[in-house]
mmCIF file of the C-alpha atoms, coordinates in Angstrom:
data_MODEL
# 
_entry.id   MODEL 
# 
loop_
_atom_site.group_PDB 
_atom_site.id 
_atom_site.type_symbol 
_atom_site.label_atom_id 
_atom_site.label_alt_id 
_atom_site.label_comp_id 
_atom_site.label_asym_id 
_atom_site.label_entity_id 
_atom_site.label_seq_id 
_atom_site.pdbx_PDB_ins_code 
_atom_site.Cartn_x 
_atom_site.Cartn_y 
_atom_site.Cartn_z 
_atom_site.occupancy 
_atom_site.B_iso_or_equiv 
_atom_site.pdbx_formal_charge 
_atom_site.auth_seq_id 
_atom_site.auth_comp_id 
_atom_site.auth_asym_id 
_atom_site.auth_atom_id 
_atom_site.pdbx_PDB_model_num 
ATOM 1   C CA . UNK A 1 1   ? 27.096 -83.139 -94.238  1.00 0.00 ? 1   UNK A CA 1 
ATOM 2   C CA . UNK A 1 2   ? 26.070 -80.229 -96.464  1.00 0.00 ? 2   UNK A CA 1 
ATOM 3   C CA . UNK A 1 3   ? 27.137 -76.606 -96.271  1.00 0.00 ? 3   UNK A CA 1 
ATOM 4   C CA . UNK A 1 4   ? 26.460 -74.081 -93.506  1.00 0.00 ? 4   UNK A CA 1 
ATOM 5   C CA . UNK A 1 5   ? 25.651 -70.464 -94.357  1.00 0.00 ? 5   UNK A CA 1 
ATOM 6   C CA . UNK A 1 6   ? 25.967 -67.682 -91.788  1.00 0.00 ? 6   UNK A CA 1 
ATOM 7   C CA . UNK A 1 7   ? 23.715 -64.862 -92.988  1.00 0.00 ? 7   UNK A CA 1 
ATOM 8   C CA . UNK A 1 8   ? 24.447 -61.778 -90.878  1.00 0.00 ? 8   UNK A CA 1 
ATOM 9   C CA . UNK A 1 9   ? 22.827 -58.404 -90.576  1.00 0.00 ? 9   UNK A CA 1 
ATOM 10  C CA . UNK A 1 10  ? 25.372 -55.567 -90.315  1.00 0.00 ? 10  UNK A CA 1 
ATOM 11  C CA . UNK A 1 11  ? 26.311 -53.846 -87.056  1.00 0.00 ? 11  UNK A CA 1 
ATOM 12  C CA . UNK A 1 12  ? 24.547 -50.805 -85.688  1.00 0.00 ? 12  UNK A CA 1 
ATOM 13  C CA . UNK A 1 13  ? 24.520 -47.399 -87.424  1.00 0.00 ? 13  UNK A CA 1 
ATOM 14  C CA . UNK A 1 14  ? 23.361 -44.017 -86.164  1.00 0.00 ? 14  UNK A CA 1 
ATOM 15  C CA . UNK A 1 15  ? 20.264 -44.374 -88.343  1.00 0.00 ? 15  UNK A CA 1 
ATOM 16  C CA . UNK A 1 16  ? 19.461 -47.717 -86.719  1.00 0.00 ? 16  UNK A CA 1 
ATOM 17  C CA . UNK A 1 17  ? 19.713 -46.028 -83.336  1.00 0.00 ? 17  UNK A CA 1 
ATOM 18  C CA . UNK A 1 18  ? 17.479 -43.157 -84.475  1.00 0.00 ? 18  UNK A CA 1 
ATOM 19  C CA . UNK A 1 19  ? 14.995 -45.607 -86.045  1.00 0.00 ? 19  UNK A CA 1 
ATOM 20  C CA . UNK A 1 20  ? 15.351 -44.161 -89.522  1.00 0.00 ? 20  UNK A CA 1 
ATOM 21  C CA . UNK A 1 21  ? 14.889 -46.109 -92.746  1.00 0.00 ? 21  UNK A CA 1 
ATOM 22  C CA . UNK A 1 22  ? 18.272 -46.656 -94.369  1.00 0.00 ? 22  UNK A CA 1 
ATOM 23  C CA . UNK A 1 23  ? 17.490 -48.610 -97.496  1.00 0.00 ? 23  UNK A CA 1 
ATOM 24  C CA . UNK A 1 24  ? 20.274 -48.167 -100.039 1.00 0.00 ? 24  UNK A CA 1 
ATOM 25  C CA . UNK A 1 25  ? 21.602 -44.970 -98.445  1.00 0.00 ? 25  UNK A CA 1 
ATOM 26  C CA . UNK A 1 26  ? 25.246 -45.707 -97.618  1.00 0.00 ? 26  UNK A CA 1 
ATOM 27  C CA . UNK A 1 27  ? 25.287 -45.141 -93.859  1.00 0.00 ? 27  UNK A CA 1 
ATOM 28  C CA . UNK A 1 28  ? 28.437 -46.269 -91.978  1.00 0.00 ? 28  UNK A CA 1 
ATOM 29  C CA . UNK A 1 29  ? 28.661 -48.272 -88.781  1.00 0.00 ? 29  UNK A CA 1 
ATOM 30  C CA . UNK A 1 30  ? 28.858 -46.287 -85.573  1.00 0.00 ? 30  UNK A CA 1 
ATOM 31  C CA . UNK A 1 31  ? 31.356 -47.093 -82.804  1.00 0.00 ? 31  UNK A CA 1 
ATOM 32  C CA . UNK A 1 32  ? 28.911 -49.446 -81.078  1.00 0.00 ? 32  UNK A CA 1 
ATOM 33  C CA . UNK A 1 33  ? 28.227 -51.196 -84.392  1.00 0.00 ? 33  UNK A CA 1 
ATOM 34  C CA . UNK A 1 34  ? 31.955 -51.862 -84.822  1.00 0.00 ? 34  UNK A CA 1 
ATOM 35  C CA . UNK A 1 35  ? 32.094 -53.152 -81.233  1.00 0.00 ? 35  UNK A CA 1 
ATOM 36  C CA . UNK A 1 36  ? 29.273 -55.609 -81.986  1.00 0.00 ? 36  UNK A CA 1 
ATOM 37  C CA . UNK A 1 37  ? 31.098 -56.792 -85.095  1.00 0.00 ? 37  UNK A CA 1 
ATOM 38  C CA . UNK A 1 38  ? 34.344 -57.256 -83.145  1.00 0.00 ? 38  UNK A CA 1 
ATOM 39  C CA . UNK A 1 39  ? 32.579 -59.320 -80.459  1.00 0.00 ? 39  UNK A CA 1 
ATOM 40  C CA . UNK A 1 40  ? 30.954 -61.385 -83.189  1.00 0.00 ? 40  UNK A CA 1 
ATOM 41  C CA . UNK A 1 41  ? 34.315 -61.940 -84.885  1.00 0.00 ? 41  UNK A CA 1 
ATOM 42  C CA . UNK A 1 42  ? 35.855 -63.076 -81.609  1.00 0.00 ? 42  UNK A CA 1 
ATOM 43  C CA . UNK A 1 43  ? 33.069 -65.611 -81.059  1.00 0.00 ? 43  UNK A CA 1 
ATOM 44  C CA . UNK A 1 44  ? 33.483 -66.954 -84.602  1.00 0.00 ? 44  UNK A CA 1 
ATOM 45  C CA . UNK A 1 45  ? 37.249 -67.505 -84.405  1.00 0.00 ? 45  UNK A CA 1 
ATOM 46  C CA . UNK A 1 46  ? 36.735 -71.256 -84.561  1.00 0.00 ? 46  UNK A CA 1 
ATOM 47  C CA . UNK A 1 47  ? 34.726 -71.069 -87.791  1.00 0.00 ? 47  UNK A CA 1 
ATOM 48  C CA . UNK A 1 48  ? 36.686 -71.162 -91.050  1.00 0.00 ? 48  UNK A CA 1 
ATOM 49  C CA . UNK A 1 49  ? 34.828 -69.481 -93.876  1.00 0.00 ? 49  UNK A CA 1 
ATOM 50  C CA . UNK A 1 50  ? 35.584 -70.882 -97.316  1.00 0.00 ? 50  UNK A CA 1 
ATOM 51  C CA . UNK A 1 51  ? 33.771 -68.064 -99.120  1.00 0.00 ? 51  UNK A CA 1 
ATOM 52  C CA . UNK A 1 52  ? 32.342 -64.693 -98.104  1.00 0.00 ? 52  UNK A CA 1 
ATOM 53  C CA . UNK A 1 53  ? 29.881 -62.273 -99.677  1.00 0.00 ? 53  UNK A CA 1 
ATOM 54  C CA . UNK A 1 54  ? 28.593 -58.863 -98.684  1.00 0.00 ? 54  UNK A CA 1 
ATOM 55  C CA . UNK A 1 55  ? 26.378 -56.056 -99.779  1.00 0.00 ? 55  UNK A CA 1 
ATOM 56  C CA . UNK A 1 56  ? 28.592 -53.260 -101.139 1.00 0.00 ? 56  UNK A CA 1 
ATOM 57  C CA . UNK A 1 57  ? 26.984 -50.753 -98.741  1.00 0.00 ? 57  UNK A CA 1 
ATOM 58  C CA . UNK A 1 58  ? 29.687 -49.799 -96.242  1.00 0.00 ? 58  UNK A CA 1 
ATOM 59  C CA . UNK A 1 59  ? 27.802 -50.783 -93.078  1.00 0.00 ? 59  UNK A CA 1 
ATOM 60  C CA . UNK A 1 60  ? 27.629 -54.370 -94.367  1.00 0.00 ? 60  UNK A CA 1 
ATOM 61  C CA . UNK A 1 61  ? 31.039 -54.616 -96.020  1.00 0.00 ? 61  UNK A CA 1 
ATOM 62  C CA . UNK A 1 62  ? 32.818 -53.212 -92.946  1.00 0.00 ? 62  UNK A CA 1 
ATOM 63  C CA . UNK A 1 63  ? 30.987 -55.719 -90.741  1.00 0.00 ? 63  UNK A CA 1 
ATOM 64  C CA . UNK A 1 64  ? 32.096 -58.513 -93.069  1.00 0.00 ? 64  UNK A CA 1 
ATOM 65  C CA . UNK A 1 65  ? 35.714 -57.351 -93.074  1.00 0.00 ? 65  UNK A CA 1 
ATOM 66  C CA . UNK A 1 66  ? 35.773 -57.183 -89.273  1.00 0.00 ? 66  UNK A CA 1 
ATOM 67  C CA . UNK A 1 67  ? 34.444 -60.748 -89.062  1.00 0.00 ? 67  UNK A CA 1 
ATOM 68  C CA . UNK A 1 68  ? 36.996 -61.936 -91.622  1.00 0.00 ? 68  UNK A CA 1 
ATOM 69  C CA . UNK A 1 69  ? 39.968 -60.060 -90.139  1.00 0.00 ? 69  UNK A CA 1 
ATOM 70  C CA . UNK A 1 70  ? 43.036 -62.284 -89.916  1.00 0.00 ? 70  UNK A CA 1 
ATOM 71  C CA . UNK A 1 71  ? 41.732 -64.821 -92.426  1.00 0.00 ? 71  UNK A CA 1 
ATOM 72  C CA . UNK A 1 72  ? 42.682 -65.192 -96.086  1.00 0.00 ? 72  UNK A CA 1 
ATOM 73  C CA . UNK A 1 73  ? 39.085 -65.603 -97.235  1.00 0.00 ? 73  UNK A CA 1 
ATOM 74  C CA . UNK A 1 74  ? 38.365 -63.145 -100.060 1.00 0.00 ? 74  UNK A CA 1 
ATOM 75  C CA . UNK A 1 75  ? 35.245 -60.987 -99.767  1.00 0.00 ? 75  UNK A CA 1 
ATOM 76  C CA . UNK A 1 76  ? 32.978 -60.704 -102.806 1.00 0.00 ? 76  UNK A CA 1 
ATOM 77  C CA . UNK A 1 77  ? 30.711 -57.651 -102.956 1.00 0.00 ? 77  UNK A CA 1 
ATOM 78  C CA . UNK A 1 78  ? 27.402 -58.326 -104.699 1.00 0.00 ? 78  UNK A CA 1 
ATOM 79  C CA . UNK A 1 79  ? 24.891 -55.556 -105.399 1.00 0.00 ? 79  UNK A CA 1 
ATOM 80  C CA . UNK A 1 80  ? 22.030 -58.049 -105.136 1.00 0.00 ? 80  UNK A CA 1 
ATOM 81  C CA . UNK A 1 81  ? 22.645 -58.096 -101.365 1.00 0.00 ? 81  UNK A CA 1 
ATOM 82  C CA . UNK A 1 82  ? 21.826 -54.407 -100.916 1.00 0.00 ? 82  UNK A CA 1 
ATOM 83  C CA . UNK A 1 83  ? 18.992 -53.413 -98.620  1.00 0.00 ? 83  UNK A CA 1 
ATOM 84  C CA . UNK A 1 84  ? 15.510 -52.976 -100.072 1.00 0.00 ? 84  UNK A CA 1 
ATOM 85  C CA . UNK A 1 85  ? 15.277 -49.655 -101.903 1.00 0.00 ? 85  UNK A CA 1 
ATOM 86  C CA . UNK A 1 86  ? 12.814 -47.334 -100.122 1.00 0.00 ? 86  UNK A CA 1 
ATOM 87  C CA . UNK A 1 87  ? 13.074 -44.484 -102.613 1.00 0.00 ? 87  UNK A CA 1 
ATOM 88  C CA . UNK A 1 88  ? 11.940 -41.130 -101.211 1.00 0.00 ? 88  UNK A CA 1 
ATOM 89  C CA . UNK A 1 89  ? 11.284 -42.650 -97.783  1.00 0.00 ? 89  UNK A CA 1 
ATOM 90  C CA . UNK A 1 90  ? 14.960 -43.297 -97.031  1.00 0.00 ? 90  UNK A CA 1 
ATOM 91  C CA . UNK A 1 91  ? 16.037 -41.296 -94.010  1.00 0.00 ? 91  UNK A CA 1 
ATOM 92  C CA . UNK A 1 92  ? 12.508 -41.094 -92.591  1.00 0.00 ? 92  UNK A CA 1 
ATOM 93  C CA . UNK A 1 93  ? 11.902 -41.940 -88.927  1.00 0.00 ? 93  UNK A CA 1 
ATOM 94  C CA . UNK A 1 94  ? 9.456  -44.824 -88.844  1.00 0.00 ? 94  UNK A CA 1 
ATOM 95  C CA . UNK A 1 95  ? 8.060  -44.976 -85.291  1.00 0.00 ? 95  UNK A CA 1 
ATOM 96  C CA . UNK A 1 96  ? 5.185  -42.606 -86.117  1.00 0.00 ? 96  UNK A CA 1 
ATOM 97  C CA . UNK A 1 97  ? 4.445  -44.372 -89.412  1.00 0.00 ? 97  UNK A CA 1 
ATOM 98  C CA . UNK A 1 98  ? 3.705  -47.620 -87.575  1.00 0.00 ? 98  UNK A CA 1 
ATOM 99  C CA . UNK A 1 99  ? 0.951  -45.894 -85.558  1.00 0.00 ? 99  UNK A CA 1 
ATOM 100 C CA . UNK A 1 100 ? -0.722 -44.013 -88.413  1.00 0.00 ? 100 UNK A CA 1 
ATOM 101 C CA . UNK A 1 101 ? -2.757 -46.140 -90.815  1.00 0.00 ? 101 UNK A CA 1 
ATOM 102 C CA . UNK A 1 102 ? -2.871 -43.255 -93.284  1.00 0.00 ? 102 UNK A CA 1 
ATOM 103 C CA . UNK A 1 103 ? 0.931  -43.046 -93.510  1.00 0.00 ? 103 UNK A CA 1 
ATOM 104 C CA . UNK A 1 104 ? 2.379  -44.543 -96.719  1.00 0.00 ? 104 UNK A CA 1 
ATOM 105 C CA . UNK A 1 105 ? 4.826  -46.637 -94.681  1.00 0.00 ? 105 UNK A CA 1 
ATOM 106 C CA . UNK A 1 106 ? 2.194  -48.126 -92.384  1.00 0.00 ? 106 UNK A CA 1 
ATOM 107 C CA . UNK A 1 107 ? 1.587  -51.007 -94.789  1.00 0.00 ? 107 UNK A CA 1 
ATOM 108 C CA . UNK A 1 108 ? 5.328  -51.642 -95.114  1.00 0.00 ? 108 UNK A CA 1 
ATOM 109 C CA . UNK A 1 109 ? 5.596  -52.389 -91.402  1.00 0.00 ? 109 UNK A CA 1 
ATOM 110 C CA . UNK A 1 110 ? 2.112  -53.558 -90.439  1.00 0.00 ? 110 UNK A CA 1 
ATOM 111 C CA . UNK A 1 111 ? 0.459  -54.918 -93.611  1.00 0.00 ? 111 UNK A CA 1 
ATOM 112 C CA . UNK A 1 112 ? 3.386  -55.919 -95.833  1.00 0.00 ? 112 UNK A CA 1 
ATOM 113 C CA . UNK A 1 113 ? 1.146  -57.871 -98.208  1.00 0.00 ? 113 UNK A CA 1 
ATOM 114 C CA . UNK A 1 114 ? -0.535 -54.536 -99.072  1.00 0.00 ? 114 UNK A CA 1 
ATOM 115 C CA . UNK A 1 115 ? 2.614  -52.406 -99.367  1.00 0.00 ? 115 UNK A CA 1 
ATOM 116 C CA . UNK A 1 116 ? 2.931  -50.364 -102.563 1.00 0.00 ? 116 UNK A CA 1 
ATOM 117 C CA . UNK A 1 117 ? 6.314  -48.615 -102.802 1.00 0.00 ? 117 UNK A CA 1 
ATOM 118 C CA . UNK A 1 118 ? 6.744  -45.062 -104.103 1.00 0.00 ? 118 UNK A CA 1 
ATOM 119 C CA . UNK A 1 119 ? 8.094  -44.462 -107.600 1.00 0.00 ? 119 UNK A CA 1 
ATOM 120 C CA . UNK A 1 120 ? 11.665 -45.677 -107.957 1.00 0.00 ? 120 UNK A CA 1 
ATOM 121 C CA . UNK A 1 121 ? 11.487 -47.869 -104.842 1.00 0.00 ? 121 UNK A CA 1 
ATOM 122 C CA . UNK A 1 122 ? 11.265 -51.646 -104.615 1.00 0.00 ? 122 UNK A CA 1 
ATOM 123 C CA . UNK A 1 123 ? 8.572  -54.170 -103.728 1.00 0.00 ? 123 UNK A CA 1 
ATOM 124 C CA . UNK A 1 124 ? 9.120  -57.040 -101.312 1.00 0.00 ? 124 UNK A CA 1 
ATOM 125 C CA . UNK A 1 125 ? 8.777  -59.486 -104.187 1.00 0.00 ? 125 UNK A CA 1 
ATOM 126 C CA . UNK A 1 126 ? 11.449 -57.710 -106.216 1.00 0.00 ? 126 UNK A CA 1 
ATOM 127 C CA . UNK A 1 127 ? 13.850 -57.998 -103.273 1.00 0.00 ? 127 UNK A CA 1 
ATOM 128 C CA . UNK A 1 128 ? 12.952 -61.669 -102.882 1.00 0.00 ? 128 UNK A CA 1 
ATOM 129 C CA . UNK A 1 129 ? 13.642 -62.246 -106.582 1.00 0.00 ? 129 UNK A CA 1 
ATOM 130 C CA . UNK A 1 130 ? 17.158 -60.831 -106.425 1.00 0.00 ? 130 UNK A CA 1 
ATOM 131 C CA . UNK A 1 131 ? 17.787 -62.784 -103.230 1.00 0.00 ? 131 UNK A CA 1 
ATOM 132 C CA . UNK A 1 132 ? 16.737 -65.987 -104.950 1.00 0.00 ? 132 UNK A CA 1 
ATOM 133 C CA . UNK A 1 133 ? 18.925 -65.169 -107.951 1.00 0.00 ? 133 UNK A CA 1 
ATOM 134 C CA . UNK A 1 134 ? 21.913 -64.564 -105.660 1.00 0.00 ? 134 UNK A CA 1 
ATOM 135 C CA . UNK A 1 135 ? 21.433 -67.910 -103.919 1.00 0.00 ? 135 UNK A CA 1 
ATOM 136 C CA . UNK A 1 136 ? 21.092 -69.775 -107.210 1.00 0.00 ? 136 UNK A CA 1 
ATOM 137 C CA . UNK A 1 137 ? 24.055 -68.138 -108.911 1.00 0.00 ? 137 UNK A CA 1 
ATOM 138 C CA . UNK A 1 138 ? 26.533 -67.612 -106.071 1.00 0.00 ? 138 UNK A CA 1 
ATOM 139 C CA . UNK A 1 139 ? 25.724 -70.014 -103.234 1.00 0.00 ? 139 UNK A CA 1 
ATOM 140 C CA . UNK A 1 140 ? 24.309 -73.208 -104.713 1.00 0.00 ? 140 UNK A CA 1 
ATOM 141 C CA . UNK A 1 141 ? 27.409 -73.871 -106.869 1.00 0.00 ? 141 UNK A CA 1 
ATOM 142 C CA . UNK A 1 142 ? 29.522 -73.869 -103.672 1.00 0.00 ? 142 UNK A CA 1 
ATOM 143 C CA . UNK A 1 143 ? 27.756 -76.824 -102.068 1.00 0.00 ? 143 UNK A CA 1 
ATOM 144 C CA . UNK A 1 144 ? 30.372 -79.391 -103.078 1.00 0.00 ? 144 UNK A CA 1 
ATOM 145 C CA . UNK A 1 145 ? 33.296 -77.009 -102.487 1.00 0.00 ? 145 UNK A CA 1 
ATOM 146 C CA . UNK A 1 146 ? 32.663 -75.236 -99.183  1.00 0.00 ? 146 UNK A CA 1 
ATOM 147 C CA . UNK A 1 147 ? 31.804 -76.112 -95.594  1.00 0.00 ? 147 UNK A CA 1 
ATOM 148 C CA . UNK A 1 148 ? 31.037 -72.629 -94.257  1.00 0.00 ? 148 UNK A CA 1 
ATOM 149 C CA . UNK A 1 149 ? 29.986 -69.486 -96.116  1.00 0.00 ? 149 UNK A CA 1 
ATOM 150 C CA . UNK A 1 150 ? 29.604 -65.959 -94.743  1.00 0.00 ? 150 UNK A CA 1 
ATOM 151 C CA . UNK A 1 151 ? 27.034 -63.496 -96.087  1.00 0.00 ? 151 UNK A CA 1 
ATOM 152 C CA . UNK A 1 152 ? 26.546 -60.003 -94.618  1.00 0.00 ? 152 UNK A CA 1 
ATOM 153 C CA . UNK A 1 153 ? 23.595 -57.897 -95.699  1.00 0.00 ? 153 UNK A CA 1 
ATOM 154 C CA . UNK A 1 154 ? 20.634 -56.035 -94.174  1.00 0.00 ? 154 UNK A CA 1 
ATOM 155 C CA . UNK A 1 155 ? 17.584 -56.391 -91.938  1.00 0.00 ? 155 UNK A CA 1 
ATOM 156 C CA . UNK A 1 156 ? 14.746 -56.255 -94.438  1.00 0.00 ? 156 UNK A CA 1 
ATOM 157 C CA . UNK A 1 157 ? 16.723 -57.878 -97.248  1.00 0.00 ? 157 UNK A CA 1 
ATOM 158 C CA . UNK A 1 158 ? 17.834 -60.809 -95.081  1.00 0.00 ? 158 UNK A CA 1 
ATOM 159 C CA . UNK A 1 159 ? 14.194 -61.520 -94.312  1.00 0.00 ? 159 UNK A CA 1 
ATOM 160 C CA . UNK A 1 160 ? 13.437 -61.346 -98.052  1.00 0.00 ? 160 UNK A CA 1 
ATOM 161 C CA . UNK A 1 161 ? 16.127 -63.987 -98.546  1.00 0.00 ? 161 UNK A CA 1 
ATOM 162 C CA . UNK A 1 162 ? 15.156 -66.264 -95.647  1.00 0.00 ? 162 UNK A CA 1 
ATOM 163 C CA . UNK A 1 163 ? 11.358 -66.076 -95.563  1.00 0.00 ? 163 UNK A CA 1 
ATOM 164 C CA . UNK A 1 164 ? 10.841 -68.052 -98.798  1.00 0.00 ? 164 UNK A CA 1 
ATOM 165 C CA . UNK A 1 165 ? 13.238 -70.725 -97.508  1.00 0.00 ? 165 UNK A CA 1 
ATOM 166 C CA . UNK A 1 166 ? 11.358 -70.902 -94.194  1.00 0.00 ? 166 UNK A CA 1 
ATOM 167 C CA . UNK A 1 167 ? 7.940  -70.850 -95.857  1.00 0.00 ? 167 UNK A CA 1 
ATOM 168 C CA . UNK A 1 168 ? 6.994  -67.578 -94.155  1.00 0.00 ? 168 UNK A CA 1 
ATOM 169 C CA . UNK A 1 169 ? 4.218  -65.787 -96.104  1.00 0.00 ? 169 UNK A CA 1 
ATOM 170 C CA . UNK A 1 170 ? 4.471  -62.132 -97.069  1.00 0.00 ? 170 UNK A CA 1 
ATOM 171 C CA . UNK A 1 171 ? 1.893  -61.050 -94.474  1.00 0.00 ? 171 UNK A CA 1 
ATOM 172 C CA . UNK A 1 172 ? 4.297  -62.362 -91.801  1.00 0.00 ? 172 UNK A CA 1 
ATOM 173 C CA . UNK A 1 173 ? 7.365  -60.725 -93.373  1.00 0.00 ? 173 UNK A CA 1 
ATOM 174 C CA . UNK A 1 174 ? 8.630  -59.363 -90.025  1.00 0.00 ? 174 UNK A CA 1 
ATOM 175 C CA . UNK A 1 175 ? 8.132  -62.668 -88.186  1.00 0.00 ? 175 UNK A CA 1 
ATOM 176 C CA . UNK A 1 176 ? 11.862 -63.221 -87.685  1.00 0.00 ? 176 UNK A CA 1 
ATOM 177 C CA . UNK A 1 177 ? 13.410 -60.764 -85.251  1.00 0.00 ? 177 UNK A CA 1 
ATOM 178 C CA . UNK A 1 178 ? 16.818 -59.689 -86.543  1.00 0.00 ? 178 UNK A CA 1 
ATOM 179 C CA . UNK A 1 179 ? 19.124 -57.691 -84.295  1.00 0.00 ? 179 UNK A CA 1 
ATOM 180 C CA . UNK A 1 180 ? 22.191 -55.872 -85.540  1.00 0.00 ? 180 UNK A CA 1 
ATOM 181 C CA . UNK A 1 181 ? 24.989 -58.412 -86.091  1.00 0.00 ? 181 UNK A CA 1 
ATOM 182 C CA . UNK A 1 182 ? 22.517 -61.293 -85.746  1.00 0.00 ? 182 UNK A CA 1 
ATOM 183 C CA . UNK A 1 183 ? 22.969 -64.393 -87.884  1.00 0.00 ? 183 UNK A CA 1 
ATOM 184 C CA . UNK A 1 184 ? 20.357 -66.560 -89.484  1.00 0.00 ? 184 UNK A CA 1 
ATOM 185 C CA . UNK A 1 185 ? 22.102 -69.889 -89.983  1.00 0.00 ? 185 UNK A CA 1 
ATOM 186 C CA . UNK A 1 186 ? 21.125 -71.918 -93.033  1.00 0.00 ? 186 UNK A CA 1 
ATOM 187 C CA . UNK A 1 187 ? 22.088 -75.309 -94.373  1.00 0.00 ? 187 UNK A CA 1 
ATOM 188 C CA . UNK A 1 188 ? 22.392 -76.286 -98.015  1.00 0.00 ? 188 UNK A CA 1 
ATOM 189 C CA . UNK A 1 189 ? 22.219 -79.992 -98.737  1.00 0.00 ? 189 UNK A CA 1 
ATOM 190 C CA . UNK A 1 190 ? 21.393 -81.726 -102.000 1.00 0.00 ? 190 UNK A CA 1 
ATOM 191 C CA . UNK A 1 191 ? 20.403 -78.403 -103.515 1.00 0.00 ? 191 UNK A CA 1 
ATOM 192 C CA . UNK A 1 192 ? 17.859 -77.552 -100.792 1.00 0.00 ? 192 UNK A CA 1 
ATOM 193 C CA . UNK A 1 193 ? 18.112 -74.785 -98.184  1.00 0.00 ? 193 UNK A CA 1 
ATOM 194 C CA . UNK A 1 194 ? 16.842 -75.154 -94.620  1.00 0.00 ? 194 UNK A CA 1 
ATOM 195 C CA . UNK A 1 195 ? 16.909 -72.778 -91.649  1.00 0.00 ? 195 UNK A CA 1 
ATOM 196 C CA . UNK A 1 196 ? 18.950 -74.139 -88.736  1.00 0.00 ? 196 UNK A CA 1 
ATOM 197 C CA . UNK A 1 197 ? 18.735 -71.154 -86.392  1.00 0.00 ? 197 UNK A CA 1 
ATOM 198 C CA . UNK A 1 198 ? 17.059 -67.746 -86.431  1.00 0.00 ? 198 UNK A CA 1 
ATOM 199 C CA . UNK A 1 199 ? 18.612 -64.500 -85.242  1.00 0.00 ? 199 UNK A CA 1 
ATOM 200 C CA . UNK A 1 200 ? 21.594 -65.757 -83.264  1.00 0.00 ? 200 UNK A CA 1 
ATOM 201 C CA . UNK A 1 201 ? 23.723 -63.092 -81.608  1.00 0.00 ? 201 UNK A CA 1 
ATOM 202 C CA . UNK A 1 202 ? 27.278 -63.552 -80.391  1.00 0.00 ? 202 UNK A CA 1 
ATOM 203 C CA . UNK A 1 203 ? 27.315 -60.662 -77.923  1.00 0.00 ? 203 UNK A CA 1 
ATOM 204 C CA . UNK A 1 204 ? 25.018 -59.713 -74.996  1.00 0.00 ? 204 UNK A CA 1 
ATOM 205 C CA . UNK A 1 205 ? 21.516 -58.227 -75.196  1.00 0.00 ? 205 UNK A CA 1 
ATOM 206 C CA . UNK A 1 206 ? 20.298 -58.022 -78.838  1.00 0.00 ? 206 UNK A CA 1 
ATOM 207 C CA . UNK A 1 207 ? 19.858 -54.474 -80.187  1.00 0.00 ? 207 UNK A CA 1 
ATOM 208 C CA . UNK A 1 208 ? 17.435 -53.091 -82.794  1.00 0.00 ? 208 UNK A CA 1 
ATOM 209 C CA . UNK A 1 209 ? 15.668 -56.424 -83.178  1.00 0.00 ? 209 UNK A CA 1 
ATOM 210 C CA . UNK A 1 210 ? 12.636 -55.086 -85.039  1.00 0.00 ? 210 UNK A CA 1 
ATOM 211 C CA . UNK A 1 211 ? 12.081 -51.933 -87.093  1.00 0.00 ? 211 UNK A CA 1 
# 
């Protein structure tokens, strides 16, 4: 039957609500973000996770622990699941950047194939490379051992992980809408990944779907 992978984005943070770039800044969930995670956990009670992985950033790891509450599944923190590093732009509000073609972040949101990160930050392709390495080293070896696997990470990074699997080109990087606590559900069978469902939420109206 193959293995099913539930790749979640973390719950809401105050920076999500304020439309600020978080990147690898360690911003915690807000009360609403914890509520979304609790509703998601309730809906997933019938799913038994054989393995679980999370970004070590607290907004992701807390979301993962809420989903796993009451189970004996250990949670592995993997730094390769961190959000894309935005360098000096972390903390910046991005609504204005999307309207100003001269802004350094305009390409990030509107012309991702042309995005050049500032010094110390990360390219889309670098994030995709660590995502691919994570899948090859941590997830593919589980195919014959596990039925369901949980991964909790971040909005931009999850797209960097999924887009190559879905055949989505870099210019369409933001094609998949990804709300807080939304899951992209993947299958792994005979060493090949496929996307079963995009951006599934287990609560009401999706929040913060696109940056």
